[in-house]
């Protein structure tokens, strides 16, 4: 399984947002480009359109991670 992110981008605000990360098979995540349309529909059904739109808006904002932030992520995902 891969970590599918539902919103494209490699910025920290998207990359480590655990509310949008779900298991995704390698075929969907890589060869089908993430299946963003289906993934978005799933998240909208689960959380609502306003929630999803806010996630999209916030995904464009850069996020600087401190050393403590990175350590917290390491501990959370270990």
PDB file of C-alpha atoms in Angstrom:
ATOM      1  CA  UNK A   1       0.000   0.000   0.000  1.00  0.00           C
ATOM      2  CA  UNK A   2       0.977   3.587  -0.636  1.00  0.00           C
ATOM      3  CA  UNK A   3       0.011   6.755   1.189  1.00  0.00           C
ATOM      4  CA  UNK A   4      -2.448   8.482  -1.127  1.00  0.00           C
ATOM      5  CA  UNK A   5      -2.813  12.203  -0.450  1.00  0.00           C
ATOM      6  CA  UNK A   6      -6.002  13.134  -2.338  1.00  0.00           C
ATOM      7  CA  UNK A   7      -4.685  16.648  -3.093  1.00  0.00           C
ATOM      8  CA  UNK A   8      -1.716  16.953  -5.441  1.00  0.00           C
ATOM      9  CA  UNK A   9       1.459  18.656  -4.351  1.00  0.00           C
ATOM     10  CA  UNK A  10       4.602  17.947  -2.427  1.00  0.00           C
ATOM     11  CA  UNK A  11       4.379  20.884  -0.021  1.00  0.00           C
ATOM     12  CA  UNK A  12       4.536  20.023   3.664  1.00  0.00           C
ATOM     13  CA  UNK A  13       0.982  21.304   4.183  1.00  0.00           C
ATOM     14  CA  UNK A  14      -0.272  18.481   1.960  1.00  0.00           C
ATOM     15  CA  UNK A  15       2.430  15.897   2.441  1.00  0.00           C
ATOM     16  CA  UNK A  16       1.913  15.484   6.200  1.00  0.00           C
ATOM     17  CA  UNK A  17      -1.814  16.273   6.568  1.00  0.00           C
ATOM     18  CA  UNK A  18      -3.055  13.044   8.090  1.00  0.00           C
ATOM     19  CA  UNK A  19      -6.691  14.003   7.454  1.00  0.00           C
ATOM     20  CA  UNK A  20      -6.200  13.560   3.695  1.00  0.00           C
ATOM     21  CA  UNK A  21      -3.834  10.581   3.703  1.00  0.00           C
ATOM     22  CA  UNK A  22      -5.430   7.208   3.050  1.00  0.00           C
ATOM     23  CA  UNK A  23      -4.076   3.844   1.904  1.00  0.00           C
ATOM     24  CA  UNK A  24      -3.942   3.607  -1.864  1.00  0.00           C
ATOM     25  CA  UNK A  25      -2.741   0.823  -4.101  1.00  0.00           C
ATOM     26  CA  UNK A  26       0.401   1.455  -6.183  1.00  0.00           C
ATOM     27  CA  UNK A  27      -1.567   1.236  -9.447  1.00  0.00           C
ATOM     28  CA  UNK A  28      -3.930   4.051  -8.428  1.00  0.00           C
ATOM     29  CA  UNK A  29      -1.242   6.134  -6.745  1.00  0.00           C
ATOM     30  CA  UNK A  30       1.414   5.949  -9.463  1.00  0.00           C
ATOM     31  CA  UNK A  31       0.116   4.624 -12.770  1.00  0.00           C
ATOM     32  CA  UNK A  32      -3.295   6.258 -12.523  1.00  0.00           C
ATOM     33  CA  UNK A  33      -1.870   9.529 -11.212  1.00  0.00           C
ATOM     34  CA  UNK A  34      -3.437   9.322  -7.770  1.00  0.00           C
ATOM     35  CA  UNK A  35      -7.045   8.987  -8.987  1.00  0.00           C
ATOM     36  CA  UNK A  36      -7.660  12.483  -7.613  1.00  0.00           C
ATOM     37  CA  UNK A  37     -11.227  12.726  -8.908  1.00  0.00           C
ATOM     38  CA  UNK A  38     -12.335   9.542  -7.170  1.00  0.00           C
ATOM     39  CA  UNK A  39     -10.300  10.403  -4.083  1.00  0.00           C
ATOM     40  CA  UNK A  40     -11.859  13.893  -3.894  1.00  0.00           C
ATOM     41  CA  UNK A  41     -15.357  12.440  -4.233  1.00  0.00           C
ATOM     42  CA  UNK A  42     -14.612  10.023  -1.375  1.00  0.00           C
ATOM     43  CA  UNK A  43     -13.382  12.828   0.909  1.00  0.00           C
ATOM     44  CA  UNK A  44     -16.328  15.073   0.042  1.00  0.00           C
ATOM     45  CA  UNK A  45     -18.768  12.263   0.917  1.00  0.00           C
ATOM     46  CA  UNK A  46     -16.880  11.633   4.164  1.00  0.00           C
ATOM     47  CA  UNK A  47     -16.226  15.215   5.335  1.00  0.00           C
ATOM     48  CA  UNK A  48     -18.324  17.559   3.174  1.00  0.00           C
ATOM     49  CA  UNK A  49     -17.580  19.962   0.344  1.00  0.00           C
ATOM     50  CA  UNK A  50     -16.672  22.930   2.575  1.00  0.00           C
ATOM     51  CA  UNK A  51     -14.077  20.820   4.435  1.00  0.00           C
ATOM     52  CA  UNK A  52     -12.552  19.675   1.148  1.00  0.00           C
ATOM     53  CA  UNK A  53     -12.465  23.193  -0.304  1.00  0.00           C
ATOM     54  CA  UNK A  54     -10.684  24.444   2.841  1.00  0.00           C
ATOM     55  CA  UNK A  55      -8.122  21.646   2.502  1.00  0.00           C
ATOM     56  CA  UNK A  56      -7.518  22.650  -1.105  1.00  0.00           C
ATOM     57  CA  UNK A  57      -7.074  26.320  -0.193  1.00  0.00           C
ATOM     58  CA  UNK A  58      -4.698  25.487   2.644  1.00  0.00           C
ATOM     59  CA  UNK A  59      -2.725  23.105   0.430  1.00  0.00           C
ATOM     60  CA  UNK A  60      -1.365  26.070  -1.510  1.00  0.00           C
ATOM     61  CA  UNK A  61       0.110  27.668   1.595  1.00  0.00           C
ATOM     62  CA  UNK A  62       3.744  26.840   2.241  1.00  0.00           C
ATOM     63  CA  UNK A  63       4.524  25.356   5.613  1.00  0.00           C
ATOM     64  CA  UNK A  64       7.911  25.572   7.267  1.00  0.00           C
ATOM     65  CA  UNK A  65       8.664  22.654   9.548  1.00  0.00           C
ATOM     66  CA  UNK A  66      10.852  23.122  12.580  1.00  0.00           C
ATOM     67  CA  UNK A  67      13.153  20.438  13.910  1.00  0.00           C
ATOM     68  CA  UNK A  68      10.559  19.759  16.647  1.00  0.00           C
ATOM     69  CA  UNK A  69       7.823  19.390  14.006  1.00  0.00           C
ATOM     70  CA  UNK A  70       9.884  16.824  12.122  1.00  0.00           C
ATOM     71  CA  UNK A  71      10.644  14.939  15.347  1.00  0.00           C
ATOM     72  CA  UNK A  72       6.926  14.849  16.190  1.00  0.00           C
ATOM     73  CA  UNK A  73       6.170  13.448  12.722  1.00  0.00           C
ATOM     74  CA  UNK A  74       8.836  10.792  13.101  1.00  0.00           C
ATOM     75  CA  UNK A  75       7.395   9.734  16.450  1.00  0.00           C
ATOM     76  CA  UNK A  76       3.810   9.803  15.145  1.00  0.00           C
ATOM     77  CA  UNK A  77       4.529   7.648  12.096  1.00  0.00           C
ATOM     78  CA  UNK A  78       7.033   5.245  13.670  1.00  0.00           C
TER      79      UNK A  78
END
